[in-house]
Short mmCIF file of C-alpha atoms in Angstrom, two decimals:
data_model
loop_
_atom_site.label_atom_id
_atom_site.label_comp_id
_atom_site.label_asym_id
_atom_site.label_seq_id
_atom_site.Cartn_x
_atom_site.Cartn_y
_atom_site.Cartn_z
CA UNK A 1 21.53 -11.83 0.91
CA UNK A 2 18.17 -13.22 0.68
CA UNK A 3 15.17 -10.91 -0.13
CA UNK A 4 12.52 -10.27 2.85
CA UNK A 5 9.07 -11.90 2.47
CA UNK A 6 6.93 -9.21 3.48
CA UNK A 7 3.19 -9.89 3.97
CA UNK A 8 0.79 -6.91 5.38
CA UNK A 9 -1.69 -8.26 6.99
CA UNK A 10 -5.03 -5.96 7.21
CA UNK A 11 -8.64 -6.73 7.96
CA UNK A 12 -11.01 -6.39 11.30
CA UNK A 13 -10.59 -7.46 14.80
CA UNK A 14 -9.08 -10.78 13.95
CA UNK A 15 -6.20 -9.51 11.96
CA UNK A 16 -3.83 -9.64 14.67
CA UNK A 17 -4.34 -12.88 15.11
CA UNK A 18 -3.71 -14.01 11.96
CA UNK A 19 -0.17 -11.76 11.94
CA UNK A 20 0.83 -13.77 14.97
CA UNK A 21 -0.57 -17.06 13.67
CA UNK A 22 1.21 -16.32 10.63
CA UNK A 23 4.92 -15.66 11.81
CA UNK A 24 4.86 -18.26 14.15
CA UNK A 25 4.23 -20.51 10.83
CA UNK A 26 7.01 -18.73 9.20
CA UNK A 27 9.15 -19.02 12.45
CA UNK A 28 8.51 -22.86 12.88
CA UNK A 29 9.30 -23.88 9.43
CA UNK A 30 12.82 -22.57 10.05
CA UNK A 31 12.80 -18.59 8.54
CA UNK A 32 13.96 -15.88 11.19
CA UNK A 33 10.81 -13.80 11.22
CA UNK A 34 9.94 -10.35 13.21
CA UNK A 35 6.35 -9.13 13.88
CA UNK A 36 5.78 -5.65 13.74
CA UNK A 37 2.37 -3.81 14.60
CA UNK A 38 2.15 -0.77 12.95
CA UNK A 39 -1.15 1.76 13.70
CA UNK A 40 -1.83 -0.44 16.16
CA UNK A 41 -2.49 2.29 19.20
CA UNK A 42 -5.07 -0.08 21.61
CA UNK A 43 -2.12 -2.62 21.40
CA UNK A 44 -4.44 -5.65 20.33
CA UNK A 45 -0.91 -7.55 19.07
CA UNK A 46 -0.09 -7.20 22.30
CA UNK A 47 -3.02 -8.54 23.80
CA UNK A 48 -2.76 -11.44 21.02
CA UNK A 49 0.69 -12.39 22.26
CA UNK A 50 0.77 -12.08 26.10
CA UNK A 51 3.15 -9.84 25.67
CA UNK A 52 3.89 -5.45 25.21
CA UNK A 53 5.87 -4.79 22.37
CA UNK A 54 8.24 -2.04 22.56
CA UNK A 55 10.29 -0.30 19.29
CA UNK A 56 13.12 -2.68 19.56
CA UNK A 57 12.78 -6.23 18.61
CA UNK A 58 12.73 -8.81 21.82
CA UNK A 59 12.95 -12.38 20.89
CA UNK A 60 9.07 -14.22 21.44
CA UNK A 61 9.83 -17.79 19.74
CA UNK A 62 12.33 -19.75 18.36
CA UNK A 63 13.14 -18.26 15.37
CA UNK A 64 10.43 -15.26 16.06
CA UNK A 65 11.22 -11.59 17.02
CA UNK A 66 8.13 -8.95 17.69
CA UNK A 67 8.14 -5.35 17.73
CA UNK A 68 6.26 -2.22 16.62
CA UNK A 69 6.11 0.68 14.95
CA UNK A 70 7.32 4.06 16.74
CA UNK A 71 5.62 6.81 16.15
CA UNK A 72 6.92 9.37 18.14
CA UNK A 73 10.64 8.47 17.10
CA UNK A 74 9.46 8.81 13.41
CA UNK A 75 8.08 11.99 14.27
CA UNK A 76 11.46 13.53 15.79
CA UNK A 77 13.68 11.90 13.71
CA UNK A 78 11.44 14.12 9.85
CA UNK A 79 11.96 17.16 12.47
CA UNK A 80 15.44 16.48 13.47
CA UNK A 81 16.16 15.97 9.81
CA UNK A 82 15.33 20.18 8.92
CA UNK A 83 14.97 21.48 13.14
CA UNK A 84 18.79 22.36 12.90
CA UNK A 85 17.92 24.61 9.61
CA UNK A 86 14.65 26.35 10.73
CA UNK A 87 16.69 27.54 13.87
CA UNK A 88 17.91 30.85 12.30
CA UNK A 89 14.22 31.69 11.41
CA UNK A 90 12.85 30.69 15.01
CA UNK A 91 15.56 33.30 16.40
CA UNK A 92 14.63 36.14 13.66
CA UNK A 93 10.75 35.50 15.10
CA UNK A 94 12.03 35.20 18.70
CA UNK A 95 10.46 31.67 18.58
CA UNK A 96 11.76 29.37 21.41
CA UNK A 97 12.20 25.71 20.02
CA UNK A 98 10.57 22.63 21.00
CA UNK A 99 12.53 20.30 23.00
CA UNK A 100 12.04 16.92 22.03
CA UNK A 101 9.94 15.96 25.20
CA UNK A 102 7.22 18.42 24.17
CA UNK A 103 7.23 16.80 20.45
CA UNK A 104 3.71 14.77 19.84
CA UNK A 105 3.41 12.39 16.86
CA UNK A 106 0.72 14.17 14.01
CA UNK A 107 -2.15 12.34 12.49
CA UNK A 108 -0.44 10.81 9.49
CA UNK A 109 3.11 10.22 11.24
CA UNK A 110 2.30 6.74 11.56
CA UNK A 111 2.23 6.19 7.70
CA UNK A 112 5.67 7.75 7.77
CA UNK A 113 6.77 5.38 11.03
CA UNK A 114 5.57 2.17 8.52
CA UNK A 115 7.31 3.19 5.27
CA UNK A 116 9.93 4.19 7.35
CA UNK A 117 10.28 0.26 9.24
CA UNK A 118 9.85 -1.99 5.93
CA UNK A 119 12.76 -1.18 4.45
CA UNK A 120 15.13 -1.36 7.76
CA UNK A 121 13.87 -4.60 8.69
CA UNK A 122 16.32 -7.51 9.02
CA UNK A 123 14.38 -10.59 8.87
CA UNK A 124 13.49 -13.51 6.13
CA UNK A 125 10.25 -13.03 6.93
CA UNK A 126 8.25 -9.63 7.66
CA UNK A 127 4.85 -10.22 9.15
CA UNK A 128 3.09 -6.58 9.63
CA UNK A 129 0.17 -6.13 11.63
CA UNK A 130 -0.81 -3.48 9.41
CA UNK A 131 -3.42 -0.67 9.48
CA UNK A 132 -6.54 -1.21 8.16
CA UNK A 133 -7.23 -1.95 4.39
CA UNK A 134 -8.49 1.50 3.36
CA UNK A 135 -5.50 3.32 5.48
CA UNK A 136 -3.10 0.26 3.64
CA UNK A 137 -3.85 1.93 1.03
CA UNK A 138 -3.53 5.26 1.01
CA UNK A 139 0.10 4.12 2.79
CA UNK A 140 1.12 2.39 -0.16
CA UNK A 141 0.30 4.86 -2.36
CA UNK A 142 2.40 7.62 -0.55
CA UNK A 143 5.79 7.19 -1.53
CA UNK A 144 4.82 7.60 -5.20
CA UNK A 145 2.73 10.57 -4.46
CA UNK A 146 5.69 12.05 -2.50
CA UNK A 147 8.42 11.70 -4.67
CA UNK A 148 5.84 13.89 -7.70
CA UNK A 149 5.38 16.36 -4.76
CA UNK A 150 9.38 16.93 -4.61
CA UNK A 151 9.45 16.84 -8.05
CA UNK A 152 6.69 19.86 -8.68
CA UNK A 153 7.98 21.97 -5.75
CA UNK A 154 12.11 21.26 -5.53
CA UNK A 155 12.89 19.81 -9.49
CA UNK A 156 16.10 19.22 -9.53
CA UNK A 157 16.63 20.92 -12.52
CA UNK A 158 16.56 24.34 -11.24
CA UNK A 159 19.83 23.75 -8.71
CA UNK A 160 21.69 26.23 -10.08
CA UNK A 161 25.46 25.69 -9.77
CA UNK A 162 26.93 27.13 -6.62
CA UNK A 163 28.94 29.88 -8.17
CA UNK A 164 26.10 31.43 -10.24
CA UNK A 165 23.60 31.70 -7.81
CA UNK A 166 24.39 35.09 -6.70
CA UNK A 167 24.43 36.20 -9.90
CA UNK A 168 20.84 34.37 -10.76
CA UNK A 169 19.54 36.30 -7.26
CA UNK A 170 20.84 39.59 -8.49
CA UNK A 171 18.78 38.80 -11.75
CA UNK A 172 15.98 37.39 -10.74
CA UNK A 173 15.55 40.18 -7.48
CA UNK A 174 14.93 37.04 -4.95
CA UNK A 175 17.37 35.13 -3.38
CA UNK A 176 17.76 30.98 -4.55
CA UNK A 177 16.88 28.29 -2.56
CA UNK A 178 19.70 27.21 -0.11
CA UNK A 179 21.77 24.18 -0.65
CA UNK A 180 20.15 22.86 2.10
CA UNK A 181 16.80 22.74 0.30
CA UNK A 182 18.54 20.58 -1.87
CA UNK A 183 20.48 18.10 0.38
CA UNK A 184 17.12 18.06 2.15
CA UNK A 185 15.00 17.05 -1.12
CA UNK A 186 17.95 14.56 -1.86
CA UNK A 187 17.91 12.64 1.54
CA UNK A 188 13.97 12.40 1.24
CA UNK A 189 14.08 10.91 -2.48
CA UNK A 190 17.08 8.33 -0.89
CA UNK A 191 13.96 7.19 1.49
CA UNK A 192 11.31 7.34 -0.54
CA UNK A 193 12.83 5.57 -3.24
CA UNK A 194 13.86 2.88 -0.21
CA UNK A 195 10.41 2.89 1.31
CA UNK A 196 9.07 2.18 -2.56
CA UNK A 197 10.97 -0.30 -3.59
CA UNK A 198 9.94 -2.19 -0.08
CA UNK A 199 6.17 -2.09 -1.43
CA UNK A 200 6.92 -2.87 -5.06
CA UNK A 201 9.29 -5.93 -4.15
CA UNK A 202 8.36 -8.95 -5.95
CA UNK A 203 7.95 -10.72 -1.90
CA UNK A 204 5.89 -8.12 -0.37
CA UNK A 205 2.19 -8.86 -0.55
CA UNK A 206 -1.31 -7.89 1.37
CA UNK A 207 -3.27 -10.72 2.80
CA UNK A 208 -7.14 -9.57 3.78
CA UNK A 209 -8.86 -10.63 7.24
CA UNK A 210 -12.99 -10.51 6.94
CA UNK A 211 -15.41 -12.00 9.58
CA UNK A 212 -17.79 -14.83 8.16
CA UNK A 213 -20.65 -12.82 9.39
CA UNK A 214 -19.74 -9.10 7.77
CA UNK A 215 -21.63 -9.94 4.31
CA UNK A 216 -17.82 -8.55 2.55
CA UNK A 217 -18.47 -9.07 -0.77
CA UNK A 218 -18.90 -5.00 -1.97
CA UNK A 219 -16.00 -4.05 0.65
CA UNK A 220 -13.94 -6.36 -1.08
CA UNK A 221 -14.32 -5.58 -4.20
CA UNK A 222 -13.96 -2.29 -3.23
CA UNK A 223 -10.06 -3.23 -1.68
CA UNK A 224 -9.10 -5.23 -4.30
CA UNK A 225 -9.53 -2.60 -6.65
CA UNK A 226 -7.32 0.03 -4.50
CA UNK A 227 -4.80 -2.15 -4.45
CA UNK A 228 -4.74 -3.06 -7.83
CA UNK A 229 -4.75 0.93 -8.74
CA UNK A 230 -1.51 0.88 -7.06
CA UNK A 231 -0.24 -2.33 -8.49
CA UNK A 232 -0.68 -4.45 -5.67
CA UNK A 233 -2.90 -7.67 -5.40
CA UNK A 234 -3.87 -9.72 -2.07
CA UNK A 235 -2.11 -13.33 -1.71
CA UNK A 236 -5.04 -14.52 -0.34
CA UNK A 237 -8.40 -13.46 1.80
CA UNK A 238 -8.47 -14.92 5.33
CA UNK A 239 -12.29 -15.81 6.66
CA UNK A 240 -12.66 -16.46 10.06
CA UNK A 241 -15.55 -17.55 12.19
CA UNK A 242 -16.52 -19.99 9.42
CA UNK A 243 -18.88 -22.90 10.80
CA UNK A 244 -18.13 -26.83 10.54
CA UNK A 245 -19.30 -28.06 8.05
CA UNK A 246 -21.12 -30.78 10.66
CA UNK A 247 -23.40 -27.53 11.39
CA UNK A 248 -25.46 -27.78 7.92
CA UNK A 249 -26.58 -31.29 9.52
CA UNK A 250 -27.71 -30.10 13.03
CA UNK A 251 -30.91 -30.91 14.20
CA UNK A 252 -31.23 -27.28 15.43
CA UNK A 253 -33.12 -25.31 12.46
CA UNK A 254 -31.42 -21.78 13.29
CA UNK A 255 -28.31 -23.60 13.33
CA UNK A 256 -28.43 -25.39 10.26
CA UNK A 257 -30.04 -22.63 8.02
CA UNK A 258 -27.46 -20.30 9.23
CA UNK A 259 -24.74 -22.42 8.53
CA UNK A 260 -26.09 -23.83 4.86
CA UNK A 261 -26.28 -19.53 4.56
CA UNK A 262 -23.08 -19.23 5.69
CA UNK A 263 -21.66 -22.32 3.28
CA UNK A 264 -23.58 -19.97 0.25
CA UNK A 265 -21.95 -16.79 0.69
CA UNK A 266 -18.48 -18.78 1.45
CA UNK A 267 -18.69 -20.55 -1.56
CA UNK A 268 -19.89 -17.02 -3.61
CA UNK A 269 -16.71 -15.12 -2.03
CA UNK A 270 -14.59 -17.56 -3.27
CA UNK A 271 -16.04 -17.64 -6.99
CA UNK A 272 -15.86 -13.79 -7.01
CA UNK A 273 -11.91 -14.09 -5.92
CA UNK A 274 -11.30 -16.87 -8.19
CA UNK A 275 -7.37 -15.64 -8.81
CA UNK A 276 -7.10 -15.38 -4.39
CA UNK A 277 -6.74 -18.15 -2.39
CA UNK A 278 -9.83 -18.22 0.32
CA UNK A 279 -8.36 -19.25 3.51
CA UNK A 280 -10.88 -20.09 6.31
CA UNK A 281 -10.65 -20.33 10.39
CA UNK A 282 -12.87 -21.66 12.84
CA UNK A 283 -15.27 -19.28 15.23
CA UNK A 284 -12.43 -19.72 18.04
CA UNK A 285 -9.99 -21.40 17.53
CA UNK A 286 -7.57 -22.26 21.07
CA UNK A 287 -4.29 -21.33 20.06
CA UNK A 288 -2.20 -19.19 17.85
CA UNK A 289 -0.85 -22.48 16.37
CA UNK A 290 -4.10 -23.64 16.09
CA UNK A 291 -5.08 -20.76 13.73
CA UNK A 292 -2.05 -21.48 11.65
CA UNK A 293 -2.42 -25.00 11.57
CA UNK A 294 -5.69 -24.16 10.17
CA UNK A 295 -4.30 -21.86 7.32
CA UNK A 296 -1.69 -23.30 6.24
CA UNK A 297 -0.70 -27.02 7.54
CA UNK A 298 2.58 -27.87 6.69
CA UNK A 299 2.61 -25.95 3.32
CA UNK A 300 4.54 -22.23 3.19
CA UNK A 301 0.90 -20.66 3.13
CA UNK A 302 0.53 -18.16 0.02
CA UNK A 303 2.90 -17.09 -2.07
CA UNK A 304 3.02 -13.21 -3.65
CA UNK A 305 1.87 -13.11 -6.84
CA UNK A 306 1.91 -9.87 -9.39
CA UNK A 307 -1.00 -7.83 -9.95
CA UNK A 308 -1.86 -8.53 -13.75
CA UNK A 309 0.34 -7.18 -16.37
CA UNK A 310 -0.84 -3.25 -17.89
CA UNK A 311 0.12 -3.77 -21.60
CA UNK A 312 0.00 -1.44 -24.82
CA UNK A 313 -1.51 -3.61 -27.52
CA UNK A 314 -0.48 -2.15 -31.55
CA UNK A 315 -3.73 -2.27 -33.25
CA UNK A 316 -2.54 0.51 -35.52
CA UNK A 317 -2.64 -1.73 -38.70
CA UNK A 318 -6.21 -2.98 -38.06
CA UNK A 319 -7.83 0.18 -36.69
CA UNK A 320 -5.35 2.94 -36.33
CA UNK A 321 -4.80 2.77 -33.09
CA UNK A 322 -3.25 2.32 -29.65
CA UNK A 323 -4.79 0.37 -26.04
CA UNK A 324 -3.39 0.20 -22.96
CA UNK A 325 -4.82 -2.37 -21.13
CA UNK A 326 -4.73 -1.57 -17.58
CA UNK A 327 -6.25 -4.80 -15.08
CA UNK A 328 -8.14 -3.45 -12.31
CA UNK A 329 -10.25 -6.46 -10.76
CA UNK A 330 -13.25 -5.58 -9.23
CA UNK A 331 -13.63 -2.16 -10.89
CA UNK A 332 -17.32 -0.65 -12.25
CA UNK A 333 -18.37 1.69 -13.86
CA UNK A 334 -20.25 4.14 -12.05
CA UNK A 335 -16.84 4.30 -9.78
CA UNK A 336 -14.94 5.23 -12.93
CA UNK A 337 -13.51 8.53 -13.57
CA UNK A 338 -10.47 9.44 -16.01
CA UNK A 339 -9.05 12.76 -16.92
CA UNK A 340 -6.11 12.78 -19.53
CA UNK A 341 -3.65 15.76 -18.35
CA UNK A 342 -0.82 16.81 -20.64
CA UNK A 343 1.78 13.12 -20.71
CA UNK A 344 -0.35 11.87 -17.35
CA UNK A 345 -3.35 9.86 -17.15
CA UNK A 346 -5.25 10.41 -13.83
CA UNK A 347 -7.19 7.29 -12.68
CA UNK A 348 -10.08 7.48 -9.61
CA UNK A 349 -12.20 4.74 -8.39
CA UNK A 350 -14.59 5.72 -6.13
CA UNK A 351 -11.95 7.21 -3.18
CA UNK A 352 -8.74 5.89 -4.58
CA UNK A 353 -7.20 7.46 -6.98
CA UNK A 354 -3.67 7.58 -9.16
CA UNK A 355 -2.17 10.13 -11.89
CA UNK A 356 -0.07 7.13 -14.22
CA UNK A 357 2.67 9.26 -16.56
CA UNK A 358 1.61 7.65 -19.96
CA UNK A 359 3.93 5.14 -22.00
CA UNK A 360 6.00 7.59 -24.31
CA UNK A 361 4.44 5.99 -27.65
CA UNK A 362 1.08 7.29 -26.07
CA UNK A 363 2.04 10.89 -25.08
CA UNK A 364 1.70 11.40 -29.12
CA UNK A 365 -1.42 10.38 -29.21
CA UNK A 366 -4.93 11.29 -28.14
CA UNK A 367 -7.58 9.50 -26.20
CA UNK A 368 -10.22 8.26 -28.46
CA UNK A 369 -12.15 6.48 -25.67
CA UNK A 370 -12.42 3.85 -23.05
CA UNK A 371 -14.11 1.01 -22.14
CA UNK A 372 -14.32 -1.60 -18.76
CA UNK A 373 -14.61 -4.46 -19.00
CA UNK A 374 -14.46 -8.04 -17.05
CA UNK A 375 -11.72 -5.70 -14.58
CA UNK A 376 -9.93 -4.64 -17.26
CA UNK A 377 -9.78 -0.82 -18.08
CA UNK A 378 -9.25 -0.31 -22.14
CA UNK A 379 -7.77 3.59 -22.65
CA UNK A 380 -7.62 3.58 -26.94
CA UNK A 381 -5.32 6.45 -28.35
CA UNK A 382 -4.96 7.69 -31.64
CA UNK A 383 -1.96 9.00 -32.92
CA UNK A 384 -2.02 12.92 -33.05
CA UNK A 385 -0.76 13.46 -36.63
CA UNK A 386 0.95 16.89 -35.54
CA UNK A 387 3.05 14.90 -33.33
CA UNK A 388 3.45 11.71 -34.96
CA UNK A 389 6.32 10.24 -36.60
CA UNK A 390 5.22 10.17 -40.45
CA UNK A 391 5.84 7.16 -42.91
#
């Protein structure tokens, strides 16, 4: 079975209609593709299409499938997963239970609907109308930060065998966590670790949408560096409402200074994202095939590529010590803050943030500094001679 192409696609208003432009490509050159909005609640996929999407996929195009996220049957199916178990306690309280009408969809649920749809999809191609970049984000970043949740609260170390947990409880004064607890923790790793490996597949990838007019150079930078705290890197950045080329030559003024302007900061977005492809679209373009002929021709548009490689070079013969080399494009500075915490290493960049368990050579060492530069974070270690193999 083939691997699914998976391409989030994030940005401003015109996002969705570079999704749709983008699995109709994928659908015309012969891949069976689905389009799924997810956080999409004022439906502008819809609106894109012609057409409502509902949860289950309805064929659009040849070759082309569109659907979206559910929410609300995300929401029932976490509660239906422990709403059997909590029933005892609602009686002890004299709580009556929610019937599933009554259930409403929390801030946050639709995070859970998204991990929740990437790995169940059945399609060559995944095109995802996805939320936007800073939300991306902190989706992506969830399963991992889940599954070290689970781990603090329920380890699985401390599931005591079944037969001595009465006599643990009649040790310890307090009873021990059910075996549900545990079958509970177990089917949430199963879909984290599902959801995960979704994200991290070598075909999954985040394509950016930014108006010609939004001046997106900082915000940019700013994206590309979340994602490449969480090891993910865009396939390419999508302009639209770029002007001809014909406009630098009008005989308008206005027209032509704002377009030789426009030309400028093009050409500077595309020297600052040397390693992205900068695809470009018209200020309105007629048709959804229109926009795709316009990104990508004939060709299969961009491919994923990996975010660059985080490496421990040996410099322990020249200067006694250890660097990882951790490549965070777009990074500065004054957005930098680490704090090394027992075998973990916790990373923030202005709001993003990530705690990285260290390399096992480096959790007998200590951290003798760090330095940034061009996007690449240096973290040097020395080795801790208490804890260090001798000669």
């Amino acid at each position: 079975m083939t691997a699914t192409r998976t391409i989030l696609v994030s940005g401003d208003h015109a996002a969705p209609a570079v999704a749709a432009a983008t699995a109709l490509h994928a659908a015309g050159r012969g891949a069976r593709t689905l389009l799924l909005a997810a956080d999409d609640p004022h439906r502008t996929l819809d609106a894109a299409l012609g057409v409502r999407l509902e949860a289950g996929p309805t064929a659009y195009a040849p070759g082309l499938s569109v659907a979206r996220t559910d929410e609300q049957a995300a929401f029932r199916h976490a509660l239906g997963e422990i709403g059997g178990r909590l029933k005892p306690a609602l009686d002890l309280l004299g709580a009556d239970p929610l019937d599933p009408e009554e259930l409403t969809a929390l801030p946050g649920t639709a995070r859970l609907a998204l991990l929740r749809a990437l790995p169940a999809a059945d399609a060559d191609v995944l095109v995802v109308l996805a939320p936007p970049p800073a939300d991306l984000i902190a989706t992506l970043a969830l399963p991992e930060q889940l599954e070290r949740y689970l781990a603090r609260l329920v380890p699985e170390q401390r599931q005591a065998a079944r037969a001595l947990r009465p006599l643990l409880a009649g040790l310890a004064g307090v009873p021990m966590p059910a075996d549900w607890l545990y079958e509970a923790r177990a089917k949430a790793t199963g879909a984290l670790a599902a959801a995960r490996a979704a994200i991290t597949a070598p075909g999954t990838s985040v394509r950016l949408v930014t108006a010609a007019d939004a001046h997106p150079f900082d915000e940019l930078r700013r994206i590309r560096t979340g994602l490449a705290l969480h090891g993910h890197r865009p396939d390419a950045v999508v302009v639209h409402g770029v002007l001809p080329d014909a406009a630098a030559d009008s005989p308008d003024p206005w027209l032509a200074a704002l377009a030789r302007r426009r030309r400028d900061e093009l050409d500077a977005l595309a020297a600052g994202c040397a390693d992205v492809p900068v695809l470009t679209t018209g200020p309105a373009e007629a048709t959804l095939e229109a926009v795709a002929d316009r990104l990508y021709g004939a060709g299969p548009g961009p491919e994923p590529r990996p975010a660059g490689p985080w490496t421990v070079e040996d410099r322990l013969a020249a200067d006694g010590l250890l660097v990882w080399h951790l490549a965070l494009p777009g990074a500065e500075r004054a957005d930098l803050d680490l704090v090394r915490r027992g075998d973990e290493l916790v990373i923030g960049l202005g709001a993003h943030r990530r705690v990285l368990a260290l390399p096992s050579a480096l959790r007998r060492c200590t951290v003798a500094g760090a330095g940034l530069h061009d996007g690449v974070l240096a973290v040097r270690f020395a080795p801790d001679p208490a804890l260090w193999p001798r000669a």
